[in-house]
């Protein structure tokens, strides 16, 4: 859907290195406003096209020693909130979502928060592909995350350079141990989902895990394996490999 309106973005960077930081902090704030112009020009757009959305966060790096070979801690805190001036809530594409490599790493991307139960689809499929669809369970009822108008994300990470573990010659490599927590919610009254009606949404979702980092000239390459210690099996949060603890593998580039 077409939207219009101003946006303001602010970034404060106090890191010692923009690509491979060891100390300092970085903070960001983004405020976006939909002036509702598009909804007044097109009868196809709903009243909820008028909204204000703000999101901000801070990440801090704390070295545990004076040398580059010493361990360090990374703290993250991020939050967001939105207000809708008319009926309804945020459009689907503007809602806050969590889960994945840059947030709560024990979950699939955008899978955290309220959800609706979608009924199985009654499709008249060609005989050649119907067995494949049935095998993939695409024709069964499933939970669909909706996102929310409010979000909170926090996390802590311990970085252990390979040299601090006695591995000489591995100056650019690090072992990381992390814990993440966060969730999304609907703050506006009158908005409900199937999971909200059955009160199946925990206040926070958690993940723990470990990963490997390698410093490069364009930032660290990160390989993370996150675990979900409290899966909601009714929503399909089951493990494909371990059978009892859901896990997710994420690859990313950069320190933010």
JSON list of C-alpha atoms in Angstrom, two decimals:
[
{"chain": "A", "resi": 1, "resn": "UNK", "atom": "CA", "xyz": [0.00, 0.00, 0.00]},
{"chain": "A", "resi": 2, "resn": "UNK", "atom": "CA", "xyz": [1.12, 3.52, -0.72]},
{"chain": "A", "resi": 3, "resn": "UNK", "atom": "CA", "xyz": [1.99, 5.68, 2.30]},
{"chain": "A", "resi": 4, "resn": "UNK", "atom": "CA", "xyz": [3.23, 9.24, 2.70]},
{"chain": "A", "resi": 5, "resn": "UNK", "atom": "CA", "xyz": [4.60, 11.36, 5.52]},
{"chain": "A", "resi": 6, "resn": "UNK", "atom": "CA", "xyz": [7.83, 12.65, 7.08]},
{"chain": "A", "resi": 7, "resn": "UNK", "atom": "CA", "xyz": [10.49, 10.61, 8.89]},
{"chain": "A", "resi": 8, "resn": "UNK", "atom": "CA", "xyz": [13.29, 11.53, 11.30]},
{"chain": "A", "resi": 9, "resn": "UNK", "atom": "CA", "xyz": [16.35, 9.33, 11.94]},
{"chain": "A", "resi": 10, "resn": "UNK", "atom": "CA", "xyz": [19.11, 10.07, 14.44]},
{"chain": "A", "resi": 11, "resn": "UNK", "atom": "CA", "xyz": [22.27, 7.99, 15.03]},
{"chain": "A", "resi": 12, "resn": "UNK", "atom": "CA", "xyz": [24.84, 8.74, 17.75]},
{"chain": "A", "resi": 13, "resn": "UNK", "atom": "CA", "xyz": [28.03, 6.70, 17.44]},
{"chain": "A", "resi": 14, "resn": "UNK", "atom": "CA", "xyz": [30.63, 6.67, 20.24]},
{"chain": "A", "resi": 15, "resn": "UNK", "atom": "CA", "xyz": [32.35, 3.39, 19.33]},
{"chain": "A", "resi": 16, "resn": "UNK", "atom": "CA", "xyz": [36.13, 3.12, 19.19]},
{"chain": "A", "resi": 17, "resn": "UNK", "atom": "CA", "xyz": [35.86, 1.44, 15.78]},
{"chain": "A", "resi": 18, "resn": "UNK", "atom": "CA", "xyz": [32.98, 1.66, 13.34]},
{"chain": "A", "resi": 19, "resn": "UNK", "atom": "CA", "xyz": [33.54, -1.85, 11.94]},
{"chain": "A", "resi": 20, "resn": "UNK", "atom": "CA", "xyz": [35.02, -3.95, 14.78]},
{"chain": "A", "resi": 21, "resn": "UNK", "atom": "CA", "xyz": [34.23, -2.11, 18.05]},
{"chain": "A", "resi": 22, "resn": "UNK", "atom": "CA", "xyz": [35.60, -3.13, 21.44]},
{"chain": "A", "resi": 23, "resn": "UNK", "atom": "CA", "xyz": [34.33, -0.23, 23.56]},
{"chain": "A", "resi": 24, "resn": "UNK", "atom": "CA", "xyz": [31.85, 2.62, 23.39]},
{"chain": "A", "resi": 25, "resn": "UNK", "atom": "CA", "xyz": [28.18, 2.81, 22.48]},
{"chain": "A", "resi": 26, "resn": "UNK", "atom": "CA", "xyz": [25.84, 3.54, 19.60]},
{"chain": "A", "resi": 27, "resn": "UNK", "atom": "CA", "xyz": [22.28, 4.84, 19.91]},
{"chain": "A", "resi": 28, "resn": "UNK", "atom": "CA", "xyz": [19.59, 5.33, 17.29]},
{"chain": "A", "resi": 29, "resn": "UNK", "atom": "CA", "xyz": [16.09, 6.77, 17.05]},
{"chain": "A", "resi": 30, "resn": "UNK", "atom": "CA", "xyz": [13.65, 6.72, 14.16]},
{"chain": "A", "resi": 31, "resn": "UNK", "atom": "CA", "xyz": [10.24, 8.40, 14.08]},
{"chain": "A", "resi": 32, "resn": "UNK", "atom": "CA", "xyz": [7.94, 7.99, 11.10]},
{"chain": "A", "resi": 33, "resn": "UNK", "atom": "CA", "xyz": [4.61, 9.71, 10.58]},
{"chain": "A", "resi": 34, "resn": "UNK", "atom": "CA", "xyz": [1.94, 8.80, 8.06]},
{"chain": "A", "resi": 35, "resn": "UNK", "atom": "CA", "xyz": [-0.01, 11.94, 7.35]},
{"chain": "A", "resi": 36, "resn": "UNK", "atom": "CA", "xyz": [-2.97, 9.97, 6.04]},
{"chain": "A", "resi": 37, "resn": "UNK", "atom": "CA", "xyz": [-2.80, 11.69, 2.66]},
{"chain": "A", "resi": 38, "resn": "UNK", "atom": "CA", "xyz": [-2.74, 8.41, 0.76]},
{"chain": "A", "resi": 39, "resn": "UNK", "atom": "CA", "xyz": [-5.81, 7.12, 2.59]},
{"chain": "A", "resi": 40, "resn": "UNK", "atom": "CA", "xyz": [-7.78, 10.26, 1.69]},
{"chain": "A", "resi": 41, "resn": "UNK", "atom": "CA", "xyz": [-6.80, 10.03, -1.97]},
{"chain": "A", "resi": 42, "resn": "UNK", "atom": "CA", "xyz": [-7.70, 6.37, -2.35]},
{"chain": "A", "resi": 43, "resn": "UNK", "atom": "CA", "xyz": [-10.91, 4.75, -1.17]},
{"chain": "A", "resi": 44, "resn": "UNK", "atom": "CA", "xyz": [-9.13, 1.38, -1.24]},
{"chain": "A", "resi": 45, "resn": "UNK", "atom": "CA", "xyz": [-6.97, 2.27, 1.79]},
{"chain": "A", "resi": 46, "resn": "UNK", "atom": "CA", "xyz": [-8.32, 1.81, 5.34]},
{"chain": "A", "resi": 47, "resn": "UNK", "atom": "CA", "xyz": [-8.49, 4.42, 8.09]},
{"chain": "A", "resi": 48, "resn": "UNK", "atom": "CA", "xyz": [-5.52, 2.76, 9.80]},
{"chain": "A", "resi": 49, "resn": "UNK", "atom": "CA", "xyz": [-3.23, 4.34, 7.17]},
{"chain": "A", "resi": 50, "resn": "UNK", "atom": "CA", "xyz": [-2.79, 7.29, 9.58]},
{"chain": "A", "resi": 51, "resn": "UNK", "atom": "CA", "xyz": [-0.19, 6.49, 12.28]},
{"chain": "A", "resi": 52, "resn": "UNK", "atom": "CA", "xyz": [2.96, 7.50, 14.16]},
{"chain": "A", "resi": 53, "resn": "UNK", "atom": "CA", "xyz": [5.71, 4.90, 14.63]},
{"chain": "A", "resi": 54, "resn": "UNK", "atom": "CA", "xyz": [8.85, 5.33, 16.75]},
{"chain": "A", "resi": 55, "resn": "UNK", "atom": "CA", "xyz": [11.72, 2.91, 17.35]},
{"chain": "A", "resi": 56, "resn": "UNK", "atom": "CA", "xyz": [15.00, 3.39, 19.19]},
{"chain": "A", "resi": 57, "resn": "UNK", "atom": "CA", "xyz": [17.79, 1.49, 20.84]},
{"chain": "A", "resi": 58, "resn": "UNK", "atom": "CA", "xyz": [21.29, 1.50, 22.27]},
{"chain": "A", "resi": 59, "resn": "UNK", "atom": "CA", "xyz": [24.14, -0.99, 22.01]},
{"chain": "A", "resi": 60, "resn": "UNK", "atom": "CA", "xyz": [27.15, -0.77, 24.35]},
{"chain": "A", "resi": 61, "resn": "UNK", "atom": "CA", "xyz": [30.53, -2.53, 24.19]},
{"chain": "A", "resi": 62, "resn": "UNK", "atom": "CA", "xyz": [32.43, -3.07, 27.47]},
{"chain": "A", "resi": 63, "resn": "UNK", "atom": "CA", "xyz": [35.96, -4.51, 27.31]},
{"chain": "A", "resi": 64, "resn": "UNK", "atom": "CA", "xyz": [37.03, -6.68, 30.25]},
{"chain": "A", "resi": 65, "resn": "UNK", "atom": "CA", "xyz": [40.68, -5.81, 29.89]},
{"chain": "A", "resi": 66, "resn": "UNK", "atom": "CA", "xyz": [43.04, -3.30, 28.24]},
{"chain": "A", "resi": 67, "resn": "UNK", "atom": "CA", "xyz": [44.15, -5.51, 25.35]},
{"chain": "A", "resi": 68, "resn": "UNK", "atom": "CA", "xyz": [42.38, -6.65, 22.21]},
{"chain": "A", "resi": 69, "resn": "UNK", "atom": "CA", "xyz": [42.91, -10.23, 23.33]},
{"chain": "A", "resi": 70, "resn": "UNK", "atom": "CA", "xyz": [40.78, -9.77, 26.45]},
{"chain": "A", "resi": 71, "resn": "UNK", "atom": "CA", "xyz": [37.09, -10.78, 26.64]},
{"chain": "A", "resi": 72, "resn": "UNK", "atom": "CA", "xyz": [34.35, -8.21, 26.30]},
{"chain": "A", "resi": 73, "resn": "UNK", "atom": "CA", "xyz": [30.63, -7.74, 26.87]},
{"chain": "A", "resi": 74, "resn": "UNK", "atom": "CA", "xyz": [27.98, -6.38, 24.51]},
{"chain": "A", "resi": 75, "resn": "UNK", "atom": "CA", "xyz": [24.63, -5.10, 25.82]},
{"chain": "A", "resi": 76, "resn": "UNK", "atom": "CA", "xyz": [21.59, -4.36, 23.63]},
{"chain": "A", "resi": 77, "resn": "UNK", "atom": "CA", "xyz": [18.32, -2.63, 24.40]},
{"chain": "A", "resi": 78, "resn": "UNK", "atom": "CA", "xyz": [15.73, -1.75, 21.78]},
{"chain": "A", "resi": 79, "resn": "UNK", "atom": "CA", "xyz": [12.10, -0.71, 21.92]},
{"chain": "A", "resi": 80, "resn": "UNK", "atom": "CA", "xyz": [9.32, 0.61, 19.75]},
{"chain": "A", "resi": 81, "resn": "UNK", "atom": "CA", "xyz": [5.81, 1.94, 20.06]},
{"chain": "A", "resi": 82, "resn": "UNK", "atom": "CA", "xyz": [3.20, 3.16, 17.60]},
{"chain": "A", "resi": 83, "resn": "UNK", "atom": "CA", "xyz": [-0.07, 5.06, 17.79]},
{"chain": "A", "resi": 84, "resn": "UNK", "atom": "CA", "xyz": [-2.89, 4.95, 15.27]},
{"chain": "A", "resi": 85, "resn": "UNK", "atom": "CA", "xyz": [-5.03, 8.05, 15.01]},
{"chain": "A", "resi": 86, "resn": "UNK", "atom": "CA", "xyz": [-8.09, 6.31, 13.62]},
{"chain": "A", "resi": 87, "resn": "UNK", "atom": "CA", "xyz": [-9.74, 2.92, 13.89]},
{"chain": "A", "resi": 88, "resn": "UNK", "atom": "CA", "xyz": [-7.76, -0.27, 13.60]},
{"chain": "A", "resi": 89, "resn": "UNK", "atom": "CA", "xyz": [-4.07, -0.71, 14.23]},
{"chain": "A", "resi": 90, "resn": "UNK", "atom": "CA", "xyz": [-0.84, -0.51, 12.26]},
{"chain": "A", "resi": 91, "resn": "UNK", "atom": "CA", "xyz": [-0.85, -1.88, 8.73]},
{"chain": "A", "resi": 92, "resn": "UNK", "atom": "CA", "xyz": [0.72, -5.33, 8.54]},
{"chain": "A", "resi": 93, "resn": "UNK", "atom": "CA", "xyz": [3.85, -4.10, 6.79]},
{"chain": "A", "resi": 94, "resn": "UNK", "atom": "CA", "xyz": [4.53, -1.45, 9.49]},
{"chain": "A", "resi": 95, "resn": "UNK", "atom": "CA", "xyz": [4.14, -3.61, 12.60]},
{"chain": "A", "resi": 96, "resn": "UNK", "atom": "CA", "xyz": [7.02, -4.50, 14.90]},
{"chain": "A", "resi": 97, "resn": "UNK", "atom": "CA", "xyz": [8.33, -8.04, 14.54]},
{"chain": "A", "resi": 98, "resn": "UNK", "atom": "CA", "xyz": [10.98, -10.04, 16.39]},
{"chain": "A", "resi": 99, "resn": "UNK", "atom": "CA", "xyz": [12.84, -13.27, 15.82]},
{"chain": "A", "resi": 100, "resn": "UNK", "atom": "CA", "xyz": [15.87, -14.02, 13.71]},
{"chain": "A", "resi": 101, "resn": "UNK", "atom": "CA", "xyz": [19.56, -13.21, 13.52]},
{"chain": "A", "resi": 102, "resn": "UNK", "atom": "CA", "xyz": [19.31, -9.55, 14.55]},
{"chain": "A", "resi": 103, "resn": "UNK", "atom": "CA", "xyz": [16.92, -10.01, 17.49]},
{"chain": "A", "resi": 104, "resn": "UNK", "atom": "CA", "xyz": [15.97, -13.14, 19.47]},
{"chain": "A", "resi": 105, "resn": "UNK", "atom": "CA", "xyz": [18.21, -15.71, 17.83]},
{"chain": "A", "resi": 106, "resn": "UNK", "atom": "CA", "xyz": [16.50, -18.89, 18.97]},
{"chain": "A", "resi": 107, "resn": "UNK", "atom": "CA", "xyz": [13.46, -18.21, 16.76]},
{"chain": "A", "resi": 108, "resn": "UNK", "atom": "CA", "xyz": [12.61, -18.06, 13.10]},
{"chain": "A", "resi": 109, "resn": "UNK", "atom": "CA", "xyz": [12.54, -14.56, 11.57]},
{"chain": "A", "resi": 110, "resn": "UNK", "atom": "CA", "xyz": [9.47, -12.48, 12.55]},
{"chain": "A", "resi": 111, "resn": "UNK", "atom": "CA", "xyz": [7.88, -15.40, 14.44]},
{"chain": "A", "resi": 112, "resn": "UNK", "atom": "CA", "xyz": [7.56, -13.87, 17.95]},
{"chain": "A", "resi": 113, "resn": "UNK", "atom": "CA", "xyz": [4.42, -12.25, 19.31]},
{"chain": "A", "resi": 114, "resn": "UNK", "atom": "CA", "xyz": [0.64, -12.57, 18.92]},
{"chain": "A", "resi": 115, "resn": "UNK", "atom": "CA", "xyz": [-0.61, -15.01, 16.30]},
{"chain": "A", "resi": 116, "resn": "UNK", "atom": "CA", "xyz": [-3.78, -16.07, 14.53]},
{"chain": "A", "resi": 117, "resn": "UNK", "atom": "CA", "xyz": [-4.73, -19.65, 13.75]},
{"chain": "A", "resi": 118, "resn": "UNK", "atom": "CA", "xyz": [-5.25, -19.97, 10.01]},
{"chain": "A", "resi": 119, "resn": "UNK", "atom": "CA", "xyz": [-7.60, -22.74, 9.00]},
{"chain": "A", "resi": 120, "resn": "UNK", "atom": "CA", "xyz": [-6.55, -25.31, 6.46]},
{"chain": "A", "resi": 121, "resn": "UNK", "atom": "CA", "xyz": [-7.04, -24.22, 2.89]},
{"chain": "A", "resi": 122, "resn": "UNK", "atom": "CA", "xyz": [-9.47, -26.13, 0.70]},
{"chain": "A", "resi": 123, "resn": "UNK", "atom": "CA", "xyz": [-7.63, -25.91, -2.61]},
{"chain": "A", "resi": 124, "resn": "UNK", "atom": "CA", "xyz": [-8.39, -27.73, -5.82]},
{"chain": "A", "resi": 125, "resn": "UNK", "atom": "CA", "xyz": [-4.80, -28.66, -6.64]},
{"chain": "A", "resi": 126, "resn": "UNK", "atom": "CA", "xyz": [-3.61, -30.54, -9.72]},
{"chain": "A", "resi": 127, "resn": "UNK", "atom": "CA", "xyz": [-3.15, -34.26, -9.09]},
{"chain": "A", "resi": 128, "resn": "UNK", "atom": "CA", "xyz": [0.55, -34.00, -9.86]},
{"chain": "A", "resi": 129, "resn": "UNK", "atom": "CA", "xyz": [1.34, -31.61, -6.97]},
{"chain": "A", "resi": 130, "resn": "UNK", "atom": "CA", "xyz": [-1.38, -32.42, -4.41]},
{"chain": "A", "resi": 131, "resn": "UNK", "atom": "CA", "xyz": [0.74, -35.16, -2.71]},
{"chain": "A", "resi": 132, "resn": "UNK", "atom": "CA", "xyz": [3.68, -32.77, -2.44]},
{"chain": "A", "resi": 133, "resn": "UNK", "atom": "CA", "xyz": [1.54, -30.11, -0.77]},
{"chain": "A", "resi": 134, "resn": "UNK", "atom": "CA", "xyz": [0.09, -32.66, 1.65]},
{"chain": "A", "resi": 135, "resn": "UNK", "atom": "CA", "xyz": [3.58, -33.94, 2.49]},
{"chain": "A", "resi": 136, "resn": "UNK", "atom": "CA", "xyz": [4.79, -30.41, 3.24]},
{"chain": "A", "resi": 137, "resn": "UNK", "atom": "CA", "xyz": [1.75, -29.85, 5.53]},
{"chain": "A", "resi": 138, "resn": "UNK", "atom": "CA", "xyz": [0.90, -26.67, 3.67]},
{"chain": "A", "resi": 139, "resn": "UNK", "atom": "CA", "xyz": [-2.73, -27.65, 3.65]},
{"chain": "A", "resi": 140, "resn": "UNK", "atom": "CA", "xyz": [-3.02, -27.91, 7.45]},
{"chain": "A", "resi": 141, "resn": "UNK", "atom": "CA", "xyz": [-4.07, -25.28, 9.96]},
{"chain": "A", "resi": 142, "resn": "UNK", "atom": "CA", "xyz": [-1.12, -23.24, 11.23]},
{"chain": "A", "resi": 143, "resn": "UNK", "atom": "CA", "xyz": [-0.32, -20.27, 13.44]},
{"chain": "A", "resi": 144, "resn": "UNK", "atom": "CA", "xyz": [0.50, -17.01, 11.64]},
{"chain": "A", "resi": 145, "resn": "UNK", "atom": "CA", "xyz": [2.39, -14.30, 13.64]},
{"chain": "A", "resi": 146, "resn": "UNK", "atom": "CA", "xyz": [0.71, -10.91, 13.35]},
{"chain": "A", "resi": 147, "resn": "UNK", "atom": "CA", "xyz": [3.36, -8.56, 14.74]},
{"chain": "A", "resi": 148, "resn": "UNK", "atom": "CA", "xyz": [2.32, -5.78, 17.10]},
{"chain": "A", "resi": 149, "resn": "UNK", "atom": "CA", "xyz": [2.26, -2.05, 17.77]},
{"chain": "A", "resi": 150, "resn": "UNK", "atom": "CA", "xyz": [4.73, -2.28, 20.68]},
{"chain": "A", "resi": 151, "resn": "UNK", "atom": "CA", "xyz": [8.11, -4.02, 20.92]},
{"chain": "A", "resi": 152, "resn": "UNK", "atom": "CA", "xyz": [10.90, -4.65, 23.44]},
{"chain": "A", "resi": 153, "resn": "UNK", "atom": "CA", "xyz": [14.23, -6.38, 22.80]},
{"chain": "A", "resi": 154, "resn": "UNK", "atom": "CA", "xyz": [17.20, -6.87, 25.10]},
{"chain": "A", "resi": 155, "resn": "UNK", "atom": "CA", "xyz": [20.28, -9.03, 25.07]},
{"chain": "A", "resi": 156, "resn": "UNK", "atom": "CA", "xyz": [23.77, -9.60, 26.43]},
{"chain": "A", "resi": 157, "resn": "UNK", "atom": "CA", "xyz": [26.74, -11.25, 24.75]},
{"chain": "A", "resi": 158, "resn": "UNK", "atom": "CA", "xyz": [30.11, -12.39, 26.08]},
{"chain": "A", "resi": 159, "resn": "UNK", "atom": "CA", "xyz": [32.91, -12.33, 23.50]},
{"chain": "A", "resi": 160, "resn": "UNK", "atom": "CA", "xyz": [35.94, -14.54, 24.09]},
{"chain": "A", "resi": 161, "resn": "UNK", "atom": "CA", "xyz": [38.84, -14.01, 21.65]},
{"chain": "A", "resi": 162, "resn": "UNK", "atom": "CA", "xyz": [40.40, -17.30, 20.59]},
{"chain": "A", "resi": 163, "resn": "UNK", "atom": "CA", "xyz": [43.75, -15.98, 21.84]},
{"chain": "A", "resi": 164, "resn": "UNK", "atom": "CA", "xyz": [42.31, -15.70, 25.37]},
{"chain": "A", "resi": 165, "resn": "UNK", "atom": "CA", "xyz": [41.48, -19.40, 25.12]},
{"chain": "A", "resi": 166, "resn": "UNK", "atom": "CA", "xyz": [45.09, -20.26, 24.33]},
{"chain": "A", "resi": 167, "resn": "UNK", "atom": "CA", "xyz": [44.72, -20.49, 20.54]},
{"chain": "A", "resi": 168, "resn": "UNK", "atom": "CA", "xyz": [47.65, -18.52, 19.15]},
{"chain": "A", "resi": 169, "resn": "UNK", "atom": "CA", "xyz": [47.51, -17.28, 15.60]},
{"chain": "A", "resi": 170, "resn": "UNK", "atom": "CA", "xyz": [43.71, -16.83, 15.74]},
{"chain": "A", "resi": 171, "resn": "UNK", "atom": "CA", "xyz": [43.75, -13.08, 16.45]},
{"chain": "A", "resi": 172, "resn": "UNK", "atom": "CA", "xyz": [40.70, -12.28, 14.32]},
{"chain": "A", "resi": 173, "resn": "UNK", "atom": "CA", "xyz": [38.46, -15.01, 15.73]},
{"chain": "A", "resi": 174, "resn": "UNK", "atom": "CA", "xyz": [36.11, -14.89, 18.73]},
{"chain": "A", "resi": 175, "resn": "UNK", "atom": "CA", "xyz": [33.73, -17.23, 20.54]},
{"chain": "A", "resi": 176, "resn": "UNK", "atom": "CA", "xyz": [30.44, -15.63, 21.60]},
{"chain": "A", "resi": 177, "resn": "UNK", "atom": "CA", "xyz": [27.94, -16.72, 24.26]},
{"chain": "A", "resi": 178, "resn": "UNK", "atom": "CA", "xyz": [24.63, -14.85, 24.23]},
{"chain": "A", "resi": 179, "resn": "UNK", "atom": "CA", "xyz": [21.17, -14.55, 25.76]},
{"chain": "A", "resi": 180, "resn": "UNK", "atom": "CA", "xyz": [18.28, -12.64, 24.17]},
{"chain": "A", "resi": 181, "resn": "UNK", "atom": "CA", "xyz": [14.80, -11.70, 25.34]},
{"chain": "A", "resi": 182, "resn": "UNK", "atom": "CA", "xyz": [11.94, -9.76, 23.82]},
{"chain": "A", "resi": 183, "resn": "UNK", "atom": "CA", "xyz": [8.40, -9.71, 22.53]},
{"chain": "A", "resi": 184, "resn": "UNK", "atom": "CA", "xyz": [5.84, -7.73, 20.58]},
{"chain": "A", "resi": 185, "resn": "UNK", "atom": "CA", "xyz": [2.37, -6.75, 21.78]},
{"chain": "A", "resi": 186, "resn": "UNK", "atom": "CA", "xyz": [-0.76, -4.88, 20.77]},
{"chain": "A", "resi": 187, "resn": "UNK", "atom": "CA", "xyz": [-1.14, -1.91, 23.10]},
{"chain": "A", "resi": 188, "resn": "UNK", "atom": "CA", "xyz": [-4.25, -0.40, 21.53]},
{"chain": "A", "resi": 189, "resn": "UNK", "atom": "CA", "xyz": [-7.53, -1.46, 23.08]},
{"chain": "A", "resi": 190, "resn": "UNK", "atom": "CA", "xyz": [-9.92, -3.52, 21.04]},
{"chain": "A", "resi": 191, "resn": "UNK", "atom": "CA", "xyz": [-7.21, -5.36, 19.08]},
{"chain": "A", "resi": 192, "resn": "UNK", "atom": "CA", "xyz": [-7.27, -9.11, 19.67]},
{"chain": "A", "resi": 193, "resn": "UNK", "atom": "CA", "xyz": [-5.76, -12.19, 18.07]},
{"chain": "A", "resi": 194, "resn": "UNK", "atom": "CA", "xyz": [-6.48, -15.88, 18.56]},
{"chain": "A", "resi": 195, "resn": "UNK", "atom": "CA", "xyz": [-3.48, -16.29, 20.87]},
{"chain": "A", "resi": 196, "resn": "UNK", "atom": "CA", "xyz": [-4.49, -13.22, 22.91]},
{"chain": "A", "resi": 197, "resn": "UNK", "atom": "CA", "xyz": [-8.01, -14.58, 23.37]},
{"chain": "A", "resi": 198, "resn": "UNK", "atom": "CA", "xyz": [-6.68, -17.91, 24.65]},
{"chain": "A", "resi": 199, "resn": "UNK", "atom": "CA", "xyz": [-3.98, -16.12, 26.71]},
{"chain": "A", "resi": 200, "resn": "UNK", "atom": "CA", "xyz": [-1.23, -18.21, 25.13]},
{"chain": "A", "resi": 201, "resn": "UNK", "atom": "CA", "xyz": [1.26, -15.37, 24.75]},
{"chain": "A", "resi": 202, "resn": "UNK", "atom": "CA", "xyz": [4.13, -15.33, 27.30]},
{"chain": "A", "resi": 203, "resn": "UNK", "atom": "CA", "xyz": [5.18, -11.89, 28.47]},
{"chain": "A", "resi": 204, "resn": "UNK", "atom": "CA", "xyz": [8.72, -12.40, 27.12]},
{"chain": "A", "resi": 205, "resn": "UNK", "atom": "CA", "xyz": [10.35, -14.94, 24.82]},
{"chain": "A", "resi": 206, "resn": "UNK", "atom": "CA", "xyz": [13.91, -16.03, 25.52]},
{"chain": "A", "resi": 207, "resn": "UNK", "atom": "CA", "xyz": [16.79, -17.64, 23.68]},
{"chain": "A", "resi": 208, "resn": "UNK", "atom": "CA", "xyz": [20.36, -18.62, 24.49]},
{"chain": "A", "resi": 209, "resn": "UNK", "atom": "CA", "xyz": [23.17, -19.79, 22.28]},
{"chain": "A", "resi": 210, "resn": "UNK", "atom": "CA", "xyz": [26.71, -19.47, 21.06]},
{"chain": "A", "resi": 211, "resn": "UNK", "atom": "CA", "xyz": [28.47, -18.33, 17.94]},
{"chain": "A", "resi": 212, "resn": "UNK", "atom": "CA", "xyz": [31.72, -17.58, 16.19]},
{"chain": "A", "resi": 213, "resn": "UNK", "atom": "CA", "xyz": [32.96, -14.18, 15.04]},
{"chain": "A", "resi": 214, "resn": "UNK", "atom": "CA", "xyz": [35.71, -13.27, 12.62]},
{"chain": "A", "resi": 215, "resn": "UNK", "atom": "CA", "xyz": [36.84, -9.66, 12.22]},
{"chain": "A", "resi": 216, "resn": "UNK", "atom": "CA", "xyz": [37.12, -8.32, 8.67]},
{"chain": "A", "resi": 217, "resn": "UNK", "atom": "CA", "xyz": [37.74, -4.89, 7.15]},
{"chain": "A", "resi": 218, "resn": "UNK", "atom": "CA", "xyz": [33.97, -4.46, 6.65]},
{"chain": "A", "resi": 219, "resn": "UNK", "atom": "CA", "xyz": [32.90, -5.73, 10.06]},
{"chain": "A", "resi": 220, "resn": "UNK", "atom": "CA", "xyz": [32.65, -9.06, 11.86]},
{"chain": "A", "resi": 221, "resn": "UNK", "atom": "CA", "xyz": [31.24, -12.11, 10.12]},
{"chain": "A", "resi": 222, "resn": "UNK", "atom": "CA", "xyz": [28.87, -13.71, 12.64]},
{"chain": "A", "resi": 223, "resn": "UNK", "atom": "CA", "xyz": [27.68, -17.30, 12.76]},
{"chain": "A", "resi": 224, "resn": "UNK", "atom": "CA", "xyz": [25.16, -17.90, 15.59]},
{"chain": "A", "resi": 225, "resn": "UNK", "atom": "CA", "xyz": [23.29, -20.97, 16.80]},
{"chain": "A", "resi": 226, "resn": "UNK", "atom": "CA", "xyz": [20.34, -19.99, 18.99]},
{"chain": "A", "resi": 227, "resn": "UNK", "atom": "CA", "xyz": [18.16, -22.24, 21.14]},
{"chain": "A", "resi": 228, "resn": "UNK", "atom": "CA", "xyz": [14.58, -21.72, 22.29]},
{"chain": "A", "resi": 229, "resn": "UNK", "atom": "CA", "xyz": [14.41, -23.21, 25.82]},
{"chain": "A", "resi": 230, "resn": "UNK", "atom": "CA", "xyz": [10.63, -22.74, 26.19]},
{"chain": "A", "resi": 231, "resn": "UNK", "atom": "CA", "xyz": [8.96, -23.67, 22.90]},
{"chain": "A", "resi": 232, "resn": "UNK", "atom": "CA", "xyz": [5.21, -23.42, 22.40]},
{"chain": "A", "resi": 233, "resn": "UNK", "atom": "CA", "xyz": [4.69, -26.76, 20.73]},
{"chain": "A", "resi": 234, "resn": "UNK", "atom": "CA", "xyz": [1.08, -25.94, 19.86]},
{"chain": "A", "resi": 235, "resn": "UNK", "atom": "CA", "xyz": [2.39, -23.29, 17.46]},
{"chain": "A", "resi": 236, "resn": "UNK", "atom": "CA", "xyz": [4.83, -25.59, 15.74]},
{"chain": "A", "resi": 237, "resn": "UNK", "atom": "CA", "xyz": [7.93, -24.46, 17.65]},
{"chain": "A", "resi": 238, "resn": "UNK", "atom": "CA", "xyz": [9.57, -27.86, 17.43]},
{"chain": "A", "resi": 239, "resn": "UNK", "atom": "CA", "xyz": [13.07, -28.87, 16.50]},
{"chain": "A", "resi": 240, "resn": "UNK", "atom": "CA", "xyz": [13.89, -30.38, 13.14]},
{"chain": "A", "resi": 241, "resn": "UNK", "atom": "CA", "xyz": [17.23, -31.77, 14.34]},
{"chain": "A", "resi": 242, "resn": "UNK", "atom": "CA", "xyz": [17.36, -32.24, 18.11]},
{"chain": "A", "resi": 243, "resn": "UNK", "atom": "CA", "xyz": [13.73, -33.30, 18.54]},
{"chain": "A", "resi": 244, "resn": "UNK", "atom": "CA", "xyz": [13.26, -31.46, 21.83]},
{"chain": "A", "resi": 245, "resn": "UNK", "atom": "CA", "xyz": [14.99, -28.04, 21.74]},
{"chain": "A", "resi": 246, "resn": "UNK", "atom": "CA", "xyz": [14.25, -25.80, 18.73]},
{"chain": "A", "resi": 247, "resn": "UNK", "atom": "CA", "xyz": [17.38, -24.25, 17.24]},
{"chain": "A", "resi": 248, "resn": "UNK", "atom": "CA", "xyz": [18.08, -21.69, 14.56]},
{"chain": "A", "resi": 249, "resn": "UNK", "atom": "CA", "xyz": [21.27, -20.94, 12.62]},
{"chain": "A", "resi": 250, "resn": "UNK", "atom": "CA", "xyz": [21.97, -17.36, 11.57]},
{"chain": "A", "resi": 251, "resn": "UNK", "atom": "CA", "xyz": [24.72, -15.75, 9.49]},
{"chain": "A", "resi": 252, "resn": "UNK", "atom": "CA", "xyz": [25.21, -11.99, 9.43]},
{"chain": "A", "resi": 253, "resn": "UNK", "atom": "CA", "xyz": [27.79, -9.27, 8.74]},
{"chain": "A", "resi": 254, "resn": "UNK", "atom": "CA", "xyz": [28.37, -6.16, 10.84]},
{"chain": "A", "resi": 255, "resn": "UNK", "atom": "CA", "xyz": [28.49, -5.08, 14.46]},
{"chain": "A", "resi": 256, "resn": "UNK", "atom": "CA", "xyz": [25.02, -3.47, 14.74]}
]
